[in-house]
């Protein structure tokens, strides 16, 4: 099997050639981010889904690359306190099992404002928002001019939504769940002081002028994300209706937590199609025994396992269903999918995948569909849950809880950055990879000699919220010293 690097040399050459031809012929054009592009679903999806979007935006930097993580040997891991002694790589458990680790870099999908997995979903969600929406009171339809979504205080989804909304001319409203909601509101009322802060994703939320609505975790749990989003949408529309008649009546578009619904999930159906195209390495031509003609089939780089963090279920739904249907079309055994849940329990996520699949109009009625799950099983299955459980294993990986990190998890993130130059986030990708490596160590024979692709879903801005807890690791890995610019030791230096 050819090395992964050869794929991308060929791919980049092909893309460059296509771009050159398109430029010469005038086929390419520069368009506004808010331009609606007609959407054609991947061939593997068209036969199985009833509810397919008609349009999407193109605001992400796609395709995102796949990188191979190389094992390194260090004599000096870092330059800070306690460095200088030999230390085992944090990825050594993988290397000991002869595992090849690849990374699909969705953290590179859209720059610091848009980067991560959410922009793929937003290309479909905001395209839908920019089209005519029916009014709930049956009085016709009109386009939305505001978007309302919800998430945690350091929500990557909210940050990407706010920035993307400004790109396409929509007003962003973010409901942020925070234990400080009452404290911040009290300071605002009594002292006329804004104490919400500007750390991490919140900095970018505020830089693009998002309207931030705070709620407590208790209120979030009591009412649910859908009801809270609908309430803010209703407030926006009611306020415009009750104002002067000369003011434009407003319409708000609701997006659920994580952008995880049927519309948003198409972002990761498309992502699977992108992945399959990246894994294509050539064409196999053999002589047919029947007619002497050529029997051509595509050759693909093999992947045994796909691993990613799971927080609200949309990405997990798109990857799981996409992988199952894409490899069914290829008549190949699919890689085993591993979703590491960072908040709820596995049963919740299985049910969420089934629910979103139903919302997308998934129909598994084609004969022998389950041959994509097991070479020894050619039975017919029309159950979404059975299909899903044959493809994905959902691991319990929440540790101390959503957005809560152990010191071991934070040390792993810091040392992974040192060894690879890639920054993981403490809420999703870092916790997921840390927990999955523990799974590999517990079941080594299940993963020995395999090729594992870790799908990096972004969120690195979340490390800013963990600065105090990360400080000991950073001081150990990265030393600070006064430069001896005069060629002699400075007075007072030790």
Short mmCIF file of C-alpha atoms in Angstrom, two decimals:
data_model
loop_
_atom_site.label_atom_id
_atom_site.label_comp_id
_atom_site.label_asym_id
_atom_site.label_seq_id
_atom_site.Cartn_x
_atom_site.Cartn_y
_atom_site.Cartn_z
CA UNK A 1 0.00 0.00 0.00
CA UNK A 2 1.37 3.40 -0.93
CA UNK A 3 2.16 5.87 1.82
CA UNK A 4 -0.43 8.53 2.58
CA UNK A 5 1.90 11.28 1.36
CA UNK A 6 1.78 9.96 -2.19
CA UNK A 7 -1.97 10.42 -2.21
CA UNK A 8 -1.75 14.08 -1.47
CA UNK A 9 1.04 14.74 -3.96
CA UNK A 10 -1.26 13.35 -6.64
CA UNK A 11 -4.31 15.10 -5.21
CA UNK A 12 -2.66 18.51 -4.98
CA UNK A 13 -1.33 18.15 -8.54
CA UNK A 14 -4.82 17.29 -9.77
CA UNK A 15 -6.39 20.18 -7.88
CA UNK A 16 -3.74 22.60 -9.19
CA UNK A 17 -4.39 21.41 -12.74
CA UNK A 18 -8.14 21.84 -12.34
CA UNK A 19 -7.70 25.33 -10.89
CA UNK A 20 -5.35 26.29 -13.73
CA UNK A 21 -7.76 25.07 -16.40
CA UNK A 22 -10.70 26.76 -14.68
CA UNK A 23 -8.84 30.05 -14.43
CA UNK A 24 -7.79 30.00 -18.07
CA UNK A 25 -11.29 29.17 -19.29
CA UNK A 26 -12.91 31.70 -17.00
CA UNK A 27 -14.93 28.97 -15.24
CA UNK A 28 -13.93 30.21 -11.81
CA UNK A 29 -15.50 33.28 -10.31
CA UNK A 30 -15.17 35.11 -7.03
CA UNK A 31 -18.49 35.12 -5.21
CA UNK A 32 -19.91 36.56 -2.03
CA UNK A 33 -19.89 34.28 1.04
CA UNK A 34 -23.70 34.59 1.07
CA UNK A 35 -24.03 33.15 -2.45
CA UNK A 36 -26.32 30.12 -2.41
CA UNK A 37 -24.88 27.21 -4.38
CA UNK A 38 -27.06 24.38 -5.67
CA UNK A 39 -26.31 21.25 -3.68
CA UNK A 40 -25.85 17.80 -5.18
CA UNK A 41 -25.58 15.10 -2.54
CA UNK A 42 -22.92 12.36 -2.83
CA UNK A 43 -24.07 9.41 -4.92
CA UNK A 44 -23.96 7.08 -1.92
CA UNK A 45 -26.48 9.29 -0.08
CA UNK A 46 -29.01 10.01 -2.82
CA UNK A 47 -30.55 6.53 -2.75
CA UNK A 48 -31.14 6.45 1.00
CA UNK A 49 -32.23 9.93 2.14
CA UNK A 50 -35.57 11.57 1.37
CA UNK A 51 -34.82 15.00 2.85
CA UNK A 52 -31.85 16.38 0.93
CA UNK A 53 -30.94 20.10 1.05
CA UNK A 54 -31.22 22.11 -2.14
CA UNK A 55 -28.48 24.67 -1.42
CA UNK A 56 -25.34 25.25 0.62
CA UNK A 57 -22.80 28.01 1.22
CA UNK A 58 -19.08 27.74 0.52
CA UNK A 59 -17.35 29.45 3.41
CA UNK A 60 -15.11 26.66 4.72
CA UNK A 61 -11.56 25.93 3.56
CA UNK A 62 -12.06 22.48 2.09
CA UNK A 63 -10.83 19.83 1.69
CA UNK A 64 -9.02 19.70 5.00
CA UNK A 65 -5.74 17.75 4.84
CA UNK A 66 -4.87 14.38 6.33
CA UNK A 67 -1.52 14.24 8.11
CA UNK A 68 0.38 11.22 9.33
CA UNK A 69 1.72 11.50 12.88
CA UNK A 70 5.31 10.30 12.97
CA UNK A 71 6.88 8.72 16.06
CA UNK A 72 9.66 10.81 17.52
CA UNK A 73 12.39 9.98 19.99
CA UNK A 74 13.39 12.77 22.34
CA UNK A 75 16.46 13.10 24.48
CA UNK A 76 15.22 16.47 25.70
CA UNK A 77 11.46 16.92 25.85
CA UNK A 78 11.17 20.68 26.10
CA UNK A 79 13.31 23.47 27.53
CA UNK A 80 11.58 24.31 30.80
CA UNK A 81 11.77 23.22 34.41
CA UNK A 82 12.66 19.56 34.81
CA UNK A 83 13.58 19.08 31.14
CA UNK A 84 16.74 17.42 29.96
CA UNK A 85 15.98 13.84 30.91
CA UNK A 86 14.80 11.15 28.52
CA UNK A 87 11.03 10.62 28.54
CA UNK A 88 8.72 8.19 26.82
CA UNK A 89 6.43 9.60 24.13
CA UNK A 90 2.79 9.94 25.15
CA UNK A 91 1.99 8.07 21.92
CA UNK A 92 4.32 5.19 22.73
CA UNK A 93 1.38 2.83 23.47
CA UNK A 94 0.40 3.21 19.80
CA UNK A 95 3.90 2.77 18.43
CA UNK A 96 4.41 -0.36 20.57
CA UNK A 97 1.42 -1.92 18.80
CA UNK A 98 2.68 -0.92 15.33
CA UNK A 99 -0.27 1.44 14.90
CA UNK A 100 -0.24 4.09 12.18
CA UNK A 101 -1.88 7.32 13.36
CA UNK A 102 -3.41 9.72 10.84
CA UNK A 103 -5.19 13.00 11.53
CA UNK A 104 -7.98 14.55 9.50
CA UNK A 105 -7.39 18.24 10.22
CA UNK A 106 -10.82 19.85 10.48
CA UNK A 107 -9.21 22.29 12.89
CA UNK A 108 -7.89 23.87 9.67
CA UNK A 109 -11.33 24.30 8.09
CA UNK A 110 -11.78 28.03 8.47
CA UNK A 111 -9.17 30.06 10.27
CA UNK A 112 -9.37 31.12 13.89
CA UNK A 113 -12.94 32.48 13.60
CA UNK A 114 -14.57 29.58 11.74
CA UNK A 115 -12.19 26.66 12.22
CA UNK A 116 -13.39 23.30 13.49
CA UNK A 117 -16.16 20.90 12.62
CA UNK A 118 -19.04 23.37 13.03
CA UNK A 119 -18.38 25.33 9.83
CA UNK A 120 -19.28 22.27 7.76
CA UNK A 121 -22.71 22.23 9.40
CA UNK A 122 -23.11 25.99 9.11
CA UNK A 123 -22.67 25.87 5.33
CA UNK A 124 -26.04 24.10 5.21
CA UNK A 125 -27.76 25.72 8.19
CA UNK A 126 -27.07 29.31 7.14
CA UNK A 127 -27.94 28.54 3.51
CA UNK A 128 -31.31 27.43 4.83
CA UNK A 129 -31.60 30.59 6.93
CA UNK A 130 -30.95 32.78 3.87
CA UNK A 131 -33.85 31.20 1.99
CA UNK A 132 -37.51 32.06 2.48
CA UNK A 133 -38.95 30.65 5.73
CA UNK A 134 -42.66 30.16 6.37
CA UNK A 135 -44.13 32.27 9.15
CA UNK A 136 -45.52 30.29 12.08
CA UNK A 137 -48.79 32.23 11.97
CA UNK A 138 -49.40 31.19 8.36
CA UNK A 139 -49.10 34.75 7.01
CA UNK A 140 -46.68 33.88 4.23
CA UNK A 141 -42.91 33.74 4.33
CA UNK A 142 -39.88 35.98 4.60
CA UNK A 143 -36.12 35.68 4.88
CA UNK A 144 -34.44 35.51 8.25
CA UNK A 145 -32.26 38.39 9.38
CA UNK A 146 -31.14 36.93 12.73
CA UNK A 147 -29.84 33.58 13.94
CA UNK A 148 -30.17 32.20 17.47
CA UNK A 149 -28.12 29.30 18.81
CA UNK A 150 -26.94 27.98 22.16
CA UNK A 151 -23.95 26.39 23.86
CA UNK A 152 -21.54 26.51 26.77
CA UNK A 153 -19.65 29.64 27.72
CA UNK A 154 -16.66 28.52 25.61
CA UNK A 155 -18.77 27.04 22.81
CA UNK A 156 -16.85 26.54 19.56
CA UNK A 157 -20.16 26.21 17.75
CA UNK A 158 -21.39 29.59 19.02
CA UNK A 159 -18.12 31.29 18.05
CA UNK A 160 -18.21 29.85 14.52
CA UNK A 161 -21.91 30.67 14.16
CA UNK A 162 -21.40 34.29 15.21
CA UNK A 163 -18.53 34.83 12.76
CA UNK A 164 -20.26 33.03 9.89
CA UNK A 165 -23.44 35.04 10.46
CA UNK A 166 -21.54 38.30 10.09
CA UNK A 167 -19.95 36.99 6.89
CA UNK A 168 -23.36 36.47 5.29
CA UNK A 169 -25.21 39.46 6.76
CA UNK A 170 -27.18 37.82 9.57
CA UNK A 171 -27.36 39.08 13.15
CA UNK A 172 -25.99 36.51 15.65
CA UNK A 173 -27.65 35.84 18.99
CA UNK A 174 -25.88 33.41 21.34
CA UNK A 175 -27.34 31.83 24.46
CA UNK A 176 -24.32 30.94 26.58
CA UNK A 177 -24.64 28.57 29.52
CA UNK A 178 -22.52 29.78 32.45
CA UNK A 179 -22.46 29.41 36.21
CA UNK A 180 -21.59 33.13 36.35
CA UNK A 181 -24.86 34.30 34.77
CA UNK A 182 -26.38 35.76 37.95
CA UNK A 183 -23.05 37.21 39.12
CA UNK A 184 -22.42 38.96 35.80
CA UNK A 185 -25.96 40.32 35.66
CA UNK A 186 -25.71 41.62 39.24
CA UNK A 187 -22.48 43.50 38.45
CA UNK A 188 -24.12 44.99 35.38
CA UNK A 189 -27.17 46.25 37.30
CA UNK A 190 -25.54 47.37 40.55
CA UNK A 191 -22.15 48.60 39.35
CA UNK A 192 -22.75 49.21 35.63
CA UNK A 193 -19.77 46.95 35.00
CA UNK A 194 -19.33 44.27 32.34
CA UNK A 195 -17.61 41.31 34.02
CA UNK A 196 -18.37 38.62 31.45
CA UNK A 197 -14.82 38.79 30.12
CA UNK A 198 -13.02 38.14 26.86
CA UNK A 199 -11.36 34.74 27.28
CA UNK A 200 -11.03 32.26 24.39
CA UNK A 201 -14.09 31.87 22.20
CA UNK A 202 -15.89 34.66 24.08
CA UNK A 203 -13.34 37.12 22.70
CA UNK A 204 -14.38 36.26 19.14
CA UNK A 205 -18.08 36.17 20.02
CA UNK A 206 -17.75 39.76 21.19
CA UNK A 207 -15.41 40.92 18.42
CA UNK A 208 -18.09 40.14 15.83
CA UNK A 209 -20.76 41.84 17.94
CA UNK A 210 -22.81 38.82 18.94
CA UNK A 211 -25.81 39.48 21.17
CA UNK A 212 -25.09 37.31 24.22
CA UNK A 213 -27.93 35.98 26.35
CA UNK A 214 -26.82 34.19 29.53
CA UNK A 215 -28.52 31.28 31.25
CA UNK A 216 -27.44 29.09 34.16
CA UNK A 217 -26.74 25.34 33.83
CA UNK A 218 -29.83 24.75 35.97
CA UNK A 219 -32.05 26.74 33.60
CA UNK A 220 -30.52 24.93 30.64
CA UNK A 221 -31.33 21.57 32.20
CA UNK A 222 -34.81 22.62 33.30
CA UNK A 223 -36.03 24.06 29.99
CA UNK A 224 -33.77 22.40 27.42
CA UNK A 225 -31.81 23.98 24.59
CA UNK A 226 -34.67 23.93 22.08
CA UNK A 227 -37.11 25.83 24.31
CA UNK A 228 -34.51 28.46 25.20
CA UNK A 229 -33.61 29.05 21.55
CA UNK A 230 -37.27 29.31 20.58
CA UNK A 231 -37.85 31.83 23.38
CA UNK A 232 -35.11 34.19 22.15
CA UNK A 233 -36.36 33.82 18.56
CA UNK A 234 -39.85 34.72 19.73
CA UNK A 235 -38.56 37.71 21.70
CA UNK A 236 -36.72 39.04 18.63
CA UNK A 237 -39.79 38.70 16.41
CA UNK A 238 -42.22 40.01 19.05
CA UNK A 239 -40.09 43.08 19.72
CA UNK A 240 -40.04 44.00 16.03
CA UNK A 241 -43.78 43.41 15.68
CA UNK A 242 -44.63 45.63 18.65
CA UNK A 243 -42.41 48.50 17.53
CA UNK A 244 -43.33 51.24 15.08
CA UNK A 245 -44.87 50.05 11.83
CA UNK A 246 -42.05 51.66 9.87
CA UNK A 247 -39.55 49.24 11.39
CA UNK A 248 -38.89 46.07 9.43
CA UNK A 249 -40.54 42.97 10.87
CA UNK A 250 -37.85 40.51 11.84
CA UNK A 251 -37.50 36.75 11.58
CA UNK A 252 -35.03 34.65 13.55
CA UNK A 253 -33.62 31.29 12.48
CA UNK A 254 -33.14 28.73 15.30
CA UNK A 255 -30.07 26.47 15.38
CA UNK A 256 -29.89 23.76 18.07
CA UNK A 257 -26.90 23.11 20.30
CA UNK A 258 -23.88 22.10 18.23
CA UNK A 259 -25.79 22.67 14.98
CA UNK A 260 -26.85 19.04 15.38
CA UNK A 261 -30.01 18.46 13.41
CA UNK A 262 -30.85 16.96 10.03
CA UNK A 263 -29.79 20.04 8.06
CA UNK A 264 -26.48 20.50 9.86
CA UNK A 265 -25.58 16.82 9.65
CA UNK A 266 -25.27 17.07 5.87
CA UNK A 267 -21.99 18.84 6.50
CA UNK A 268 -20.52 15.54 7.64
CA UNK A 269 -22.21 13.45 4.97
CA UNK A 270 -20.25 15.69 2.60
CA UNK A 271 -17.13 15.35 4.78
CA UNK A 272 -17.21 11.56 4.38
CA UNK A 273 -17.42 11.99 0.60
CA UNK A 274 -14.39 14.30 0.84
CA UNK A 275 -12.52 11.71 2.88
CA UNK A 276 -13.27 8.89 0.45
CA UNK A 277 -11.98 10.99 -2.45
CA UNK A 278 -8.79 11.74 -0.51
CA UNK A 279 -8.24 8.05 0.15
CA UNK A 280 -8.51 7.11 -3.51
CA UNK A 281 -5.03 6.16 -4.74
CA UNK A 282 -5.62 4.87 -8.24
CA UNK A 283 -7.44 2.39 -10.41
CA UNK A 284 -7.16 -1.37 -10.50
CA UNK A 285 -7.51 -2.87 -13.98
CA UNK A 286 -7.87 -6.62 -14.33
CA UNK A 287 -8.96 -8.87 -17.19
CA UNK A 288 -12.46 -10.23 -16.83
CA UNK A 289 -12.79 -14.02 -17.12
CA UNK A 290 -16.19 -13.70 -18.76
CA UNK A 291 -15.63 -11.51 -21.79
CA UNK A 292 -11.92 -10.75 -21.82
CA UNK A 293 -12.58 -7.07 -21.21
CA UNK A 294 -11.14 -4.82 -18.55
CA UNK A 295 -12.75 -4.83 -15.12
CA UNK A 296 -11.84 -1.49 -13.57
CA UNK A 297 -12.24 -0.59 -9.92
CA UNK A 298 -10.84 2.15 -7.73
CA UNK A 299 -8.13 1.48 -5.17
CA UNK A 300 -8.32 3.14 -1.77
CA UNK A 301 -5.88 3.73 1.07
CA UNK A 302 -6.96 1.51 3.94
CA UNK A 303 -8.18 2.82 7.29
CA UNK A 304 -9.19 0.42 10.06
CA UNK A 305 -10.57 2.84 12.65
CA UNK A 306 -11.94 6.41 12.65
CA UNK A 307 -11.95 8.23 16.01
CA UNK A 308 -13.47 11.59 16.99
CA UNK A 309 -15.02 13.50 19.88
CA UNK A 310 -18.80 13.47 20.23
CA UNK A 311 -20.61 16.29 22.02
CA UNK A 312 -24.06 16.88 20.52
CA UNK A 313 -24.38 14.03 18.03
CA UNK A 314 -24.51 15.71 14.62
CA UNK A 315 -20.91 15.02 13.61
CA UNK A 316 -21.25 11.44 14.87
CA UNK A 317 -24.42 10.98 12.82
CA UNK A 318 -22.89 12.31 9.61
CA UNK A 319 -19.67 10.31 9.89
CA UNK A 320 -21.37 7.08 10.96
CA UNK A 321 -24.13 7.08 8.35
CA UNK A 322 -21.81 8.47 5.69
CA UNK A 323 -19.14 5.82 6.25
CA UNK A 324 -21.70 3.02 6.24
CA UNK A 325 -23.38 4.14 3.01
CA UNK A 326 -20.18 5.18 1.21
CA UNK A 327 -18.47 1.86 1.82
CA UNK A 328 -21.66 0.03 0.90
CA UNK A 329 -21.50 1.76 -2.48
CA UNK A 330 -17.81 0.81 -2.80
CA UNK A 331 -18.65 -2.78 -1.80
CA UNK A 332 -15.86 -2.56 0.78
CA UNK A 333 -15.68 -3.32 4.49
CA UNK A 334 -15.96 0.05 6.31
CA UNK A 335 -13.55 1.18 9.00
CA UNK A 336 -14.80 0.82 12.55
CA UNK A 337 -16.08 4.18 13.80
CA UNK A 338 -15.33 5.26 17.38
CA UNK A 339 -17.17 8.26 18.86
CA UNK A 340 -15.83 9.34 22.25
CA UNK A 341 -18.66 10.99 24.17
CA UNK A 342 -17.46 13.98 26.20
CA UNK A 343 -20.75 14.68 27.98
CA UNK A 344 -23.73 12.32 27.87
CA UNK A 345 -23.80 8.53 28.07
CA UNK A 346 -23.41 6.26 24.98
CA UNK A 347 -27.11 5.27 24.96
CA UNK A 348 -28.04 8.95 24.60
CA UNK A 349 -25.83 9.33 21.54
CA UNK A 350 -27.08 6.13 19.88
CA UNK A 351 -30.63 7.44 20.28
CA UNK A 352 -29.59 10.87 18.97
CA UNK A 353 -28.01 9.37 15.85
CA UNK A 354 -31.17 7.34 15.22
CA UNK A 355 -33.35 10.43 15.75
CA UNK A 356 -31.35 12.62 13.36
CA UNK A 357 -31.28 9.79 10.81
CA UNK A 358 -35.07 9.63 10.92
CA UNK A 359 -35.27 13.43 10.58
CA UNK A 360 -33.06 13.19 7.47
CA UNK A 361 -35.50 10.70 5.97
CA UNK A 362 -33.07 7.78 6.03
CA UNK A 363 -34.56 4.62 4.51
CA UNK A 364 -32.54 1.41 4.79
CA UNK A 365 -34.60 -0.81 2.51
CA UNK A 366 -32.02 -1.85 -0.08
CA UNK A 367 -31.31 -5.58 -0.11
CA UNK A 368 -28.06 -6.82 1.39
CA UNK A 369 -27.30 -3.39 2.84
CA UNK A 370 -25.68 -5.04 5.85
CA UNK A 371 -22.98 -6.59 3.69
CA UNK A 372 -21.19 -3.30 4.33
CA UNK A 373 -21.09 -4.21 8.01
CA UNK A 374 -19.95 -7.83 7.92
CA UNK A 375 -18.63 -10.00 5.12
CA UNK A 376 -20.42 -12.96 6.74
CA UNK A 377 -23.81 -11.28 7.03
CA UNK A 378 -25.93 -10.69 3.95
CA UNK A 379 -29.24 -10.29 5.76
CA UNK A 380 -31.56 -7.37 5.15
CA UNK A 381 -31.84 -4.71 7.84
CA UNK A 382 -34.15 -1.72 7.77
CA UNK A 383 -33.46 -0.68 11.37
CA UNK A 384 -31.44 2.51 11.71
CA UNK A 385 -30.35 1.58 15.24
CA UNK A 386 -29.13 -1.86 14.12
CA UNK A 387 -27.29 -0.27 11.20
CA UNK A 388 -25.69 2.35 13.45
CA UNK A 389 -24.58 -0.09 16.14
CA UNK A 390 -22.97 -2.24 13.46
CA UNK A 391 -20.82 0.73 12.44
CA UNK A 392 -19.98 2.84 15.49
CA UNK A 393 -18.86 2.15 19.02
CA UNK A 394 -19.59 5.05 21.35
CA UNK A 395 -17.14 5.25 24.23
CA UNK A 396 -17.72 6.87 27.60
CA UNK A 397 -15.11 9.62 27.69
CA UNK A 398 -16.54 12.50 29.73
CA UNK A 399 -14.16 11.97 32.65
CA UNK A 400 -14.95 14.59 35.29
CA UNK A 401 -17.77 15.95 33.13
CA UNK A 402 -18.34 18.29 30.20
CA UNK A 403 -15.60 20.97 29.97
CA UNK A 404 -14.00 19.68 33.20
CA UNK A 405 -10.44 18.39 32.82
CA UNK A 406 -8.18 16.21 34.90
CA UNK A 407 -4.55 17.25 35.24
CA UNK A 408 -3.58 14.13 33.27
CA UNK A 409 -5.77 15.23 30.34
CA UNK A 410 -4.22 18.70 30.33
CA UNK A 411 -0.69 17.27 30.55
CA UNK A 412 -1.54 15.06 27.56
CA UNK A 413 -2.68 18.08 25.52
CA UNK A 414 0.52 20.01 26.32
CA UNK A 415 2.81 17.08 25.54
CA UNK A 416 0.91 16.21 22.36
CA UNK A 417 1.55 19.76 21.13
CA UNK A 418 5.24 19.38 21.97
CA UNK A 419 5.58 16.10 20.08
CA UNK A 420 3.41 16.91 17.04
CA UNK A 421 3.01 20.69 16.80
CA UNK A 422 -0.77 20.17 16.88
CA UNK A 423 -2.89 21.78 19.60
CA UNK A 424 -5.88 19.81 20.83
CA UNK A 425 -8.65 21.34 22.93
CA UNK A 426 -9.51 20.35 26.51
CA UNK A 427 -13.26 19.90 25.96
CA UNK A 428 -13.44 17.75 22.83
CA UNK A 429 -10.45 16.58 20.80
CA UNK A 430 -7.90 16.43 23.62
CA UNK A 431 -10.17 14.55 25.98
CA UNK A 432 -11.31 12.20 23.18
CA UNK A 433 -7.83 11.19 22.04
CA UNK A 434 -6.60 10.81 25.63
CA UNK A 435 -9.51 8.53 26.49
CA UNK A 436 -9.21 6.54 23.27
CA UNK A 437 -5.51 5.79 23.86
CA UNK A 438 -6.55 4.38 27.24
CA UNK A 439 -9.04 2.19 25.36
CA UNK A 440 -6.26 0.96 23.07
CA UNK A 441 -4.11 0.12 26.09
CA UNK A 442 -6.99 -1.86 27.62
CA UNK A 443 -7.66 -3.84 24.41
CA UNK A 444 -4.28 -3.93 22.61
CA UNK A 445 -5.00 -6.90 20.34
CA UNK A 446 -8.08 -5.19 18.93
CA UNK A 447 -5.89 -2.40 17.52
CA UNK A 448 -2.50 -4.02 16.89
CA UNK A 449 -1.03 -3.36 13.40
CA UNK A 450 -3.98 -1.12 12.50
CA UNK A 451 -4.33 2.25 10.80
CA UNK A 452 -6.25 4.74 12.94
CA UNK A 453 -7.51 8.10 11.69
CA UNK A 454 -8.24 10.69 14.38
CA UNK A 455 -10.67 13.34 13.13
CA UNK A 456 -9.52 16.58 14.78
CA UNK A 457 -12.69 18.64 15.18
CA UNK A 458 -10.96 21.85 16.28
CA UNK A 459 -11.72 23.98 19.32
CA UNK A 460 -8.18 24.89 20.30
CA UNK A 461 -9.30 28.30 21.60
CA UNK A 462 -10.68 26.41 24.58
CA UNK A 463 -7.17 26.09 26.03
CA UNK A 464 -7.36 29.76 27.08
CA UNK A 465 -9.99 28.82 29.64
CA UNK A 466 -7.52 26.35 31.21
CA UNK A 467 -4.48 28.63 31.49
CA UNK A 468 -4.05 28.31 35.25
CA UNK A 469 -4.31 24.52 35.20
CA UNK A 470 -2.00 24.25 32.18
CA UNK A 471 0.68 26.54 33.65
CA UNK A 472 2.74 23.80 35.38
CA UNK A 473 2.96 21.79 32.15
CA UNK A 474 3.85 24.86 30.10
CA UNK A 475 6.58 25.93 32.51
CA UNK A 476 8.02 22.43 32.38
CA UNK A 477 7.96 22.22 28.60
CA UNK A 478 8.96 25.77 27.67
CA UNK A 479 11.68 27.64 29.54
CA UNK A 480 12.21 31.40 29.72
CA UNK A 481 15.66 32.99 29.99
CA UNK A 482 17.23 36.42 29.62
CA UNK A 483 19.32 36.65 26.47
CA UNK A 484 23.01 37.40 27.12
CA UNK A 485 23.28 40.04 24.41
CA UNK A 486 26.64 41.36 25.69
CA UNK A 487 28.38 38.01 25.77
CA UNK A 488 28.60 37.68 29.52
CA UNK A 489 26.29 36.44 32.23
CA UNK A 490 23.92 39.19 33.39
CA UNK A 491 24.12 40.35 36.98
CA UNK A 492 21.51 38.64 39.13
CA UNK A 493 20.96 35.72 36.71
CA UNK A 494 21.18 32.23 38.13
#
